GROMACS .gro file of C-alpha atoms in nm:
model
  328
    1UNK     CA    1   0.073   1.334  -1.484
    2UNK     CA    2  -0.050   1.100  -1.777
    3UNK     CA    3   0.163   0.776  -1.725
    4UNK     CA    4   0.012   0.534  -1.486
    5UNK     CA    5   0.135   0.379  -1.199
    6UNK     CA    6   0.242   0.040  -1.368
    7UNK     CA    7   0.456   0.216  -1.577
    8UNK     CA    8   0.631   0.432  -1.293
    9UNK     CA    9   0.740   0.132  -1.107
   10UNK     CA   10   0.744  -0.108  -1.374
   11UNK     CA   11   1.017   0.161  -1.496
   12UNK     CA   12   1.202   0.129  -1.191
   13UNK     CA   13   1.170  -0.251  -1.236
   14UNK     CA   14   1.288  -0.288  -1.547
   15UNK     CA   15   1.605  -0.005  -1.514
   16UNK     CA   16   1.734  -0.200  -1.222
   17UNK     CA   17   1.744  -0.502  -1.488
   18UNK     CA   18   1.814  -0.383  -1.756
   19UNK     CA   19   1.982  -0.027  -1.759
   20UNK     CA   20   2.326   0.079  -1.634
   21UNK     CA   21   2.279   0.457  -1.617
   22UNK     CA   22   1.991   0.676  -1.444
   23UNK     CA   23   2.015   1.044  -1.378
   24UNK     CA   24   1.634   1.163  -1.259
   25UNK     CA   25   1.385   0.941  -1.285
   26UNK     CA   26   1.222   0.686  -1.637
   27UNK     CA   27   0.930   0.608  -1.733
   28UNK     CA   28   0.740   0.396  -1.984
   29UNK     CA   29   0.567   0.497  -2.326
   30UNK     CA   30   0.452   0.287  -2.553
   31UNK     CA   31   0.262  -0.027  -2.585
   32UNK     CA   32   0.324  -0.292  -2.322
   33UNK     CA   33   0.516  -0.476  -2.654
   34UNK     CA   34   0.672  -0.180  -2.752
   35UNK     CA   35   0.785   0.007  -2.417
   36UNK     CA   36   1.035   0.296  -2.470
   37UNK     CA   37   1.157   0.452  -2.142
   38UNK     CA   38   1.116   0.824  -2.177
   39UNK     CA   39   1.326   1.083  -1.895
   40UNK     CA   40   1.112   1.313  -1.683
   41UNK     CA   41   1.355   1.611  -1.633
   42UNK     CA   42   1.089   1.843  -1.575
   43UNK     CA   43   0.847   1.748  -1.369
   44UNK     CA   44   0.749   1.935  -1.078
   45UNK     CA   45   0.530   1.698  -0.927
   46UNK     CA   46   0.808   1.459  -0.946
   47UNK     CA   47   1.097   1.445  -0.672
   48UNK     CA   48   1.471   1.259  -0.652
   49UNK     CA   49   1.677   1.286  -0.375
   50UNK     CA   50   1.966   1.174  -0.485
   51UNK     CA   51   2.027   1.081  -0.813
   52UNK     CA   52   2.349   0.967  -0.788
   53UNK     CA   53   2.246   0.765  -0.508
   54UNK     CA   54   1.996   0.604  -0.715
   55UNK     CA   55   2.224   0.533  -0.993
   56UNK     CA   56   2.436   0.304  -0.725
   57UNK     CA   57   2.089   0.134  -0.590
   58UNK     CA   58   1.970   0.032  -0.970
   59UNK     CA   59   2.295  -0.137  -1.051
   60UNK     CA   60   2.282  -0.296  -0.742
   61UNK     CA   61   1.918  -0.457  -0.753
   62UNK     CA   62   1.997  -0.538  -1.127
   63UNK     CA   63   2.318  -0.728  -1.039
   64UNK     CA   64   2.096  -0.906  -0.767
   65UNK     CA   65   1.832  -0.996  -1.049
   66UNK     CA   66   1.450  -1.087  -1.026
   67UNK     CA   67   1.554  -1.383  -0.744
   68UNK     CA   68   1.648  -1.116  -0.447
   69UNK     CA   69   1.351  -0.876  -0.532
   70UNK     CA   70   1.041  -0.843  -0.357
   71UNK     CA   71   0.809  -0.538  -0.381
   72UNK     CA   72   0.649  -0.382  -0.053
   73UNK     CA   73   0.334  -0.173  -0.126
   74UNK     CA   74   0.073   0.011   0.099
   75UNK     CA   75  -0.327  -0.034  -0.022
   76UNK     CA   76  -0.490   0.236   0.065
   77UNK     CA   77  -0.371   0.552  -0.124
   78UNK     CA   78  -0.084   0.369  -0.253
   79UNK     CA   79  -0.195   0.121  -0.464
   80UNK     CA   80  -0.550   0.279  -0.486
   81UNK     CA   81  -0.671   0.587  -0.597
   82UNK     CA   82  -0.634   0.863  -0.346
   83UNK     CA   83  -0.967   1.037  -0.551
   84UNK     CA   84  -1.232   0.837  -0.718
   85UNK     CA   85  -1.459   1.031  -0.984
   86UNK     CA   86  -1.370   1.358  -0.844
   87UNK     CA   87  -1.421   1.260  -0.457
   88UNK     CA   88  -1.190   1.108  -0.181
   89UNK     CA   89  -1.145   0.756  -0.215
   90UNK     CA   90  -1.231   0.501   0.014
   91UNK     CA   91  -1.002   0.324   0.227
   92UNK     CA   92  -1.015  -0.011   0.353
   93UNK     CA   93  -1.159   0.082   0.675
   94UNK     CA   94  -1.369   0.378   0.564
   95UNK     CA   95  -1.563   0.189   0.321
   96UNK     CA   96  -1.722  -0.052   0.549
   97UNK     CA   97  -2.121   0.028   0.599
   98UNK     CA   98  -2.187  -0.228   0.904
   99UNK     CA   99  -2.613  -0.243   0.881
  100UNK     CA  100  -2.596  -0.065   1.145
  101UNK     CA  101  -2.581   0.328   1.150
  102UNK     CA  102  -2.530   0.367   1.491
  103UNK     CA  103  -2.224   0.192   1.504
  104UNK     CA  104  -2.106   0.331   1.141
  105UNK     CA  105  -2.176   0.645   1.281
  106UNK     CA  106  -1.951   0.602   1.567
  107UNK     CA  107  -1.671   0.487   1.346
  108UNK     CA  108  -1.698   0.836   1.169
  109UNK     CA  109  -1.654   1.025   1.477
  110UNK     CA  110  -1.369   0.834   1.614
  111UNK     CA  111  -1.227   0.948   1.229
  112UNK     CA  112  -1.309   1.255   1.285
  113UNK     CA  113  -1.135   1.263   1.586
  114UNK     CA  114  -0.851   1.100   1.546
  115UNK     CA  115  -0.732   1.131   1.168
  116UNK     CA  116  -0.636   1.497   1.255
  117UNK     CA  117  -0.421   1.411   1.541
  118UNK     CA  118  -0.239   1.133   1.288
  119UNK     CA  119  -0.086   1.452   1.030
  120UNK     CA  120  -0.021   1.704   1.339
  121UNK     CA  121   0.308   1.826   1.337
  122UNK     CA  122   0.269   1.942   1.663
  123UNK     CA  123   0.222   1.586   1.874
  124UNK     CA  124   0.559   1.372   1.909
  125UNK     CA  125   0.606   1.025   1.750
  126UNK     CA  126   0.549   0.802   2.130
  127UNK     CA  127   0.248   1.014   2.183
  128UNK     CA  128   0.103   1.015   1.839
  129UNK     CA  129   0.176   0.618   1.814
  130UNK     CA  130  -0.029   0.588   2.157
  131UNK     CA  131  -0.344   0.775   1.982
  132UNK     CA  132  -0.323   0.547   1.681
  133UNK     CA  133  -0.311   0.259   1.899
  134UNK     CA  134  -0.643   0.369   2.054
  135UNK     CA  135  -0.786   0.466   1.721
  136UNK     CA  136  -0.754   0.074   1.581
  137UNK     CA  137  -0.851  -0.055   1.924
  138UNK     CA  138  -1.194   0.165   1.946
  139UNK     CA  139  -1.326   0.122   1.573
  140UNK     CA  140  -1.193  -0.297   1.614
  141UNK     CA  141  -1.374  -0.325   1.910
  142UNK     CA  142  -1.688  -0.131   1.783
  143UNK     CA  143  -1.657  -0.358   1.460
  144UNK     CA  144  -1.712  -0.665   1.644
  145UNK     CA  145  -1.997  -0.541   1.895
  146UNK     CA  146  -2.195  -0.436   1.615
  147UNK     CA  147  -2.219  -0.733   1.449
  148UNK     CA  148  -2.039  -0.715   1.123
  149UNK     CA  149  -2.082  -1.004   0.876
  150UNK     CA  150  -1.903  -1.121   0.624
  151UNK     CA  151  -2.198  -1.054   0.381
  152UNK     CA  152  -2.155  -0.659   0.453
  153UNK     CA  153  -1.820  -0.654   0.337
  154UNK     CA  154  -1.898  -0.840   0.047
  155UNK     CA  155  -2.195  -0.544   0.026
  156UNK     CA  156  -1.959  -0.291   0.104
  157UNK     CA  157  -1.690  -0.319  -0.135
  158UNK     CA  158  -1.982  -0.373  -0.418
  159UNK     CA  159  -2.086  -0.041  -0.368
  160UNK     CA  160  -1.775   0.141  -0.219
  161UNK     CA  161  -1.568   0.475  -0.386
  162UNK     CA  162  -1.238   0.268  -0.436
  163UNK     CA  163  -1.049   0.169  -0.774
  164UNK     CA  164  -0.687   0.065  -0.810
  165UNK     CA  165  -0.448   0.340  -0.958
  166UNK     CA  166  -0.389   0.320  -1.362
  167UNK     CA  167  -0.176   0.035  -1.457
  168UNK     CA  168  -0.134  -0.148  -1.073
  169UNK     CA  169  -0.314  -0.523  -1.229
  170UNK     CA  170  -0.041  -0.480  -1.538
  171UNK     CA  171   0.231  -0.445  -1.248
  172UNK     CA  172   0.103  -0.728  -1.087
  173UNK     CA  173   0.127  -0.949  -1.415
  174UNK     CA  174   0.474  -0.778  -1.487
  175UNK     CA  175   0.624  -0.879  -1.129
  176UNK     CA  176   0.418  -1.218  -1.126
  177UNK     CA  177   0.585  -1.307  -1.452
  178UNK     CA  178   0.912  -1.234  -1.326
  179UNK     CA  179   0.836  -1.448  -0.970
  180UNK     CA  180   0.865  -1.141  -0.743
  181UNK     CA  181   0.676  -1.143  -0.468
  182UNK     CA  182   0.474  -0.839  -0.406
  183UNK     CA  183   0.388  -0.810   0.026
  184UNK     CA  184   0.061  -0.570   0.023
  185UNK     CA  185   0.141  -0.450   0.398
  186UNK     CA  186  -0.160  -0.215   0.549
  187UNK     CA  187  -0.314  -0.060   0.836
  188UNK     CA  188  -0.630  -0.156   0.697
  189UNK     CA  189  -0.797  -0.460   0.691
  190UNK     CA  190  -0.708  -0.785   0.557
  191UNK     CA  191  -1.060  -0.931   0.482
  192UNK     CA  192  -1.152  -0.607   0.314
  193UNK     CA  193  -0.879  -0.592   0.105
  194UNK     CA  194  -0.913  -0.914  -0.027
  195UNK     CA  195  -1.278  -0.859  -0.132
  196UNK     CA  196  -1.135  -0.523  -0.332
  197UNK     CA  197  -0.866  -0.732  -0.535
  198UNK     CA  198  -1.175  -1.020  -0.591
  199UNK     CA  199  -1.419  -0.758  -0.689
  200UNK     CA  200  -1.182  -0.461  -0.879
  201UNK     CA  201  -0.934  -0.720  -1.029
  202UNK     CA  202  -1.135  -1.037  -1.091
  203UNK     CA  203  -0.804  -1.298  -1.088
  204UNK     CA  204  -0.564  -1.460  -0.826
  205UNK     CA  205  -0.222  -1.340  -0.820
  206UNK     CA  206   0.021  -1.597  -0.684
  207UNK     CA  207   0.281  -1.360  -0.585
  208UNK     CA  208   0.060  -1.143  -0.366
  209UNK     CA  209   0.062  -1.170   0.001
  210UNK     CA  210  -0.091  -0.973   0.273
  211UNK     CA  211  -0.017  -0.810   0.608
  212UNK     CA  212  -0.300  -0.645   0.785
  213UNK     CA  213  -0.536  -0.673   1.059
  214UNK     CA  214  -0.742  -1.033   0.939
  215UNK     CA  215  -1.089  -1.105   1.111
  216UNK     CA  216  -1.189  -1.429   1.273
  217UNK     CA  217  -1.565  -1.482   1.176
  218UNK     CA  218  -1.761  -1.794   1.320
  219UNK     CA  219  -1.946  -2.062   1.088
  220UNK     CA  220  -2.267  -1.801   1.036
  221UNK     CA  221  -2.018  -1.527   0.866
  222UNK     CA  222  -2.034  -1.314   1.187
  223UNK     CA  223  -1.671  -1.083   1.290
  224UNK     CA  224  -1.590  -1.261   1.662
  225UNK     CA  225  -1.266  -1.121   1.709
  226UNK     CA  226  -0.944  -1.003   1.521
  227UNK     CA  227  -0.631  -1.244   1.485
  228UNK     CA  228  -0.247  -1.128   1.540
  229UNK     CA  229  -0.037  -0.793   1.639
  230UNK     CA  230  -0.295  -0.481   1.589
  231UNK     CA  231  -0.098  -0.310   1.288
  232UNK     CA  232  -0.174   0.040   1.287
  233UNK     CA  233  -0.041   0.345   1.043
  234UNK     CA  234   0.299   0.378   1.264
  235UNK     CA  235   0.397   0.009   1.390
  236UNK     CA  236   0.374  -0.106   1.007
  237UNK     CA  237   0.711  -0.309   0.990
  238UNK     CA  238   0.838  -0.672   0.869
  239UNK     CA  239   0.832  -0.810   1.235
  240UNK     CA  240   0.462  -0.859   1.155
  241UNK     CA  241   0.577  -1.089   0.880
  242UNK     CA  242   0.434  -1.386   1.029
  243UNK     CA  243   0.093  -1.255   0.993
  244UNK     CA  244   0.164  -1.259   0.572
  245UNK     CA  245  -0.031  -1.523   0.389
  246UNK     CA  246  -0.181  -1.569   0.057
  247UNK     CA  247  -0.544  -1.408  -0.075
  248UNK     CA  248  -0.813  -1.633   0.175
  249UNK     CA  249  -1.179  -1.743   0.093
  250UNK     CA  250  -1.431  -1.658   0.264
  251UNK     CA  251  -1.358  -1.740   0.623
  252UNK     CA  252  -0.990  -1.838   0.653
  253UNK     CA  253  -0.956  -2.080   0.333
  254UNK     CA  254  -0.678  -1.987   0.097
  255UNK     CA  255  -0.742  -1.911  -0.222
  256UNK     CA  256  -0.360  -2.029  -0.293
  257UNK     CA  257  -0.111  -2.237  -0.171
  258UNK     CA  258   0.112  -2.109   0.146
  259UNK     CA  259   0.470  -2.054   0.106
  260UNK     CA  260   0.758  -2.026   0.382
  261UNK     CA  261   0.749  -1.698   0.495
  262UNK     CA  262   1.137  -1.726   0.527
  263UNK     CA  263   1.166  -1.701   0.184
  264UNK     CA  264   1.028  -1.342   0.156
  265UNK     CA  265   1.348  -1.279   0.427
  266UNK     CA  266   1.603  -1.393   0.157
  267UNK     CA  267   1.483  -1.167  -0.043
  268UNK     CA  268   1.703  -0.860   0.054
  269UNK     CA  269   1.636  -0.641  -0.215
  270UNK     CA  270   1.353  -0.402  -0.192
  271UNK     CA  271   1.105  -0.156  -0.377
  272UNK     CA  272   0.918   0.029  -0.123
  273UNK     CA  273   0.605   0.230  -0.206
  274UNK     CA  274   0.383   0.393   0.048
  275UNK     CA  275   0.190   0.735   0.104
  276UNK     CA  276   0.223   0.807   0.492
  277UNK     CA  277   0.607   0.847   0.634
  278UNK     CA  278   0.520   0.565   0.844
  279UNK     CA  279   0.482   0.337   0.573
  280UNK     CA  280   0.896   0.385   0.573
  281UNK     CA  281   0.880   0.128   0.868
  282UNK     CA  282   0.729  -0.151   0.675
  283UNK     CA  283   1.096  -0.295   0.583
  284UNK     CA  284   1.208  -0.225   0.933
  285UNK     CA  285   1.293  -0.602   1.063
  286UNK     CA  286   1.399  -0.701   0.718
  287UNK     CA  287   1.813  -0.758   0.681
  288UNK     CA  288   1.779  -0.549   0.344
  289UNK     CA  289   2.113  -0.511   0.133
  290UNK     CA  290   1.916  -0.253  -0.091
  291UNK     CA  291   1.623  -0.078  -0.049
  292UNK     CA  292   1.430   0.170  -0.293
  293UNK     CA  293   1.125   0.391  -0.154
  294UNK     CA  294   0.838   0.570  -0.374
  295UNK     CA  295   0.587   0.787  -0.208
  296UNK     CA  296   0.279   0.938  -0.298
  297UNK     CA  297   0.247   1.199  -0.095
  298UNK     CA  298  -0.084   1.303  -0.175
  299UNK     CA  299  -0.240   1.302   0.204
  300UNK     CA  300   0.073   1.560   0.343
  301UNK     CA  301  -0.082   1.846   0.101
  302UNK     CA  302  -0.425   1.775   0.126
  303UNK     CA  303  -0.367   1.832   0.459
  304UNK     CA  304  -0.189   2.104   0.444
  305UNK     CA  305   0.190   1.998   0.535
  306UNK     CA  306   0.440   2.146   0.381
  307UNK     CA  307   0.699   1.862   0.205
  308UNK     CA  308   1.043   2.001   0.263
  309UNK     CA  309   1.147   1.671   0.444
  310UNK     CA  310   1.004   1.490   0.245
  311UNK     CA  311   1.298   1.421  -0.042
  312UNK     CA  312   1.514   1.244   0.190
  313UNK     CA  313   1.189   1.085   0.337
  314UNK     CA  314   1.157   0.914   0.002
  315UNK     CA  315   1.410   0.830  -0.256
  316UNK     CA  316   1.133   0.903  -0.508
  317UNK     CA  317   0.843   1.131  -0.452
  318UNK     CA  318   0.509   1.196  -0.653
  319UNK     CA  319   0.328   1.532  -0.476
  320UNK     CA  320   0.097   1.710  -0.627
  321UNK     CA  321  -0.217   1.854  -0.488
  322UNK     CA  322  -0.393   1.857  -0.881
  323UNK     CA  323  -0.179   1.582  -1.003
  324UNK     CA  324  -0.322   1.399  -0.714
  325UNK     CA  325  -0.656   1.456  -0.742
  326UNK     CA  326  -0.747   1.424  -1.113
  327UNK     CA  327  -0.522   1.196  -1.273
  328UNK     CA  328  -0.393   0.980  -1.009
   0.00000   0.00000   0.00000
């Protein structure tokens, strides 16, 4: 796939605006002065589960206009590359190198452990959801006992395998233009994530907020505790919604100003893009009149699931194991 991610979402975007009739799925060539929307007929990495169901859901999110739109997106894997320079890319957890190998090294094996059990198709939802909650818990917990500072994610992040997918600071730009609000909702780490978009993208964003587990460091820059509900890769849903704010400095300063989080809630239409099928749940507690739902599903066939539920999983669905790995 040679089109980058701005332009398959930006296409979205801009069809629910601007075009009346849809049959598979658009996207963008051109310059970003010149953009010509080009169909993909063909594509077998490339899945729509119902077209004429999608037709309906563009006309209604472009009669609803920029005003009721807000954009819902997973970090890790989602809006980052699932493989950096050939390798697996960091997430916002995995990339964190303490100063201390012990306790890095225990973090790997609780991975180890537990990242099989999380794509088993054999272990039910309640019991799987249990494991997850243990998973957070343990590597929190061995976060703060072994004395992570502020500096090392700082460190971290300088040296870690992560970059954002092709086009995701143009989409940024596109939606902030247009006032749309984009919620960056993630198992992963608030803090962290924030250092990424400082480092990788170099520029505030006023419509970005984010929803993930946020450290509380005391005045030396030492991790004390964590703050809030412990969001993990099944509970991910809008009741957290509370815990959304603007990018922070270092230590709990915003970078921006705070808005009502109320105002995301008005916002009942939705584009929804994740790579797990848990990230599905992160518009559950939103009164949504339309919702639209891209996945990468990258991580089901590296792991060796086969997709057929997947289409009507997804409204939209990017899978490919090569796709994936080379030109994602």
């Amino acid at each position: 796939m040679n089109y980058s991610f701005q332009f398959q979402v930006q296409a979205i975007v801009h069809t629910s605006f601007r075009q009346r009739h849809f049959s598979s799925f658009l996207r963008y060539t051109a310059s970003r002065r010149n953009l010509e929307m080009e169909e993909v007929k063909d594509a077998s990495d490339l899945l729509v589960g119902d077209p004429a169901l999608m037709e309906t859901k563009i006309e209604a999110i472009r009669l609803g206009g920029p005003q009721k739109l807000q954009v819902i997106a997973d970090f890790d894997a989602t809006l980052t590359k699932f493989s950096v320079n050939g390798t697996r890319g960091q997430s916002s957890h995995g990339l964190l190198q303490q100063g201390n190998p012990e306790y890095d090294a225990k973090r790997q094996q609780l991975y180890e452990y537990y990242h099989p059990l999380e794509f088993s198709p054999t272990i039910g939802l309640e019991e799987k959801t249990k494991l997850m909650e243990e998973w957070w818990g343990k590597t929190h917990a061995l976060l703060v006992e072994g004395g992570l500072t502020y500096e090392s994610i700082r460190q971290s992040v300088a040296n870690a395998n992560i970059a954002f997918r092709e086009g995701v600071p143009e989409l940024f730009e596109f939606l902030e233009e247009r006032d749309i609000p984009v919620l960056i909702f993630s198992a992963g780490l608030a803090d962290t994530i924030e250092e990424v978009l400082r480092q990788k993208l170099h520029r505030y964003f006023k419509n970005v907020r984010i929803v993930s587990n946020r450290m509380v460091f005391d005045d030396n820059g030492s991790l004390v505790s964590f703050k809030g509900k412990l969001i993990h890769s099944l509970n991910k849903n809008e009741h957290a919604l509370d815990m959304a704010a603007p990018v922070h400095e270092r230590f709990g300063d915003m970078d921006g100003p705070t808005d009502d989080n109320a105002s995301l809630k008005k916002r009942t239409n939705v584009l929804l893009l994740g790579d797990h099928l848990g990230d599905l749940g992160m518009s559950d507690g939103l009164n949504y009149e339309t919702r639209i739902s891209l996945g990468f599903l990258t991580a089901v066939l590296v792991e060796g699931l086969k997709p057929p539920f997947v289409p009507v999983s997804y409204h939209y669905v990017i899978y490919s194991i090569e796709t994936a790995l080379f030109n994602f």
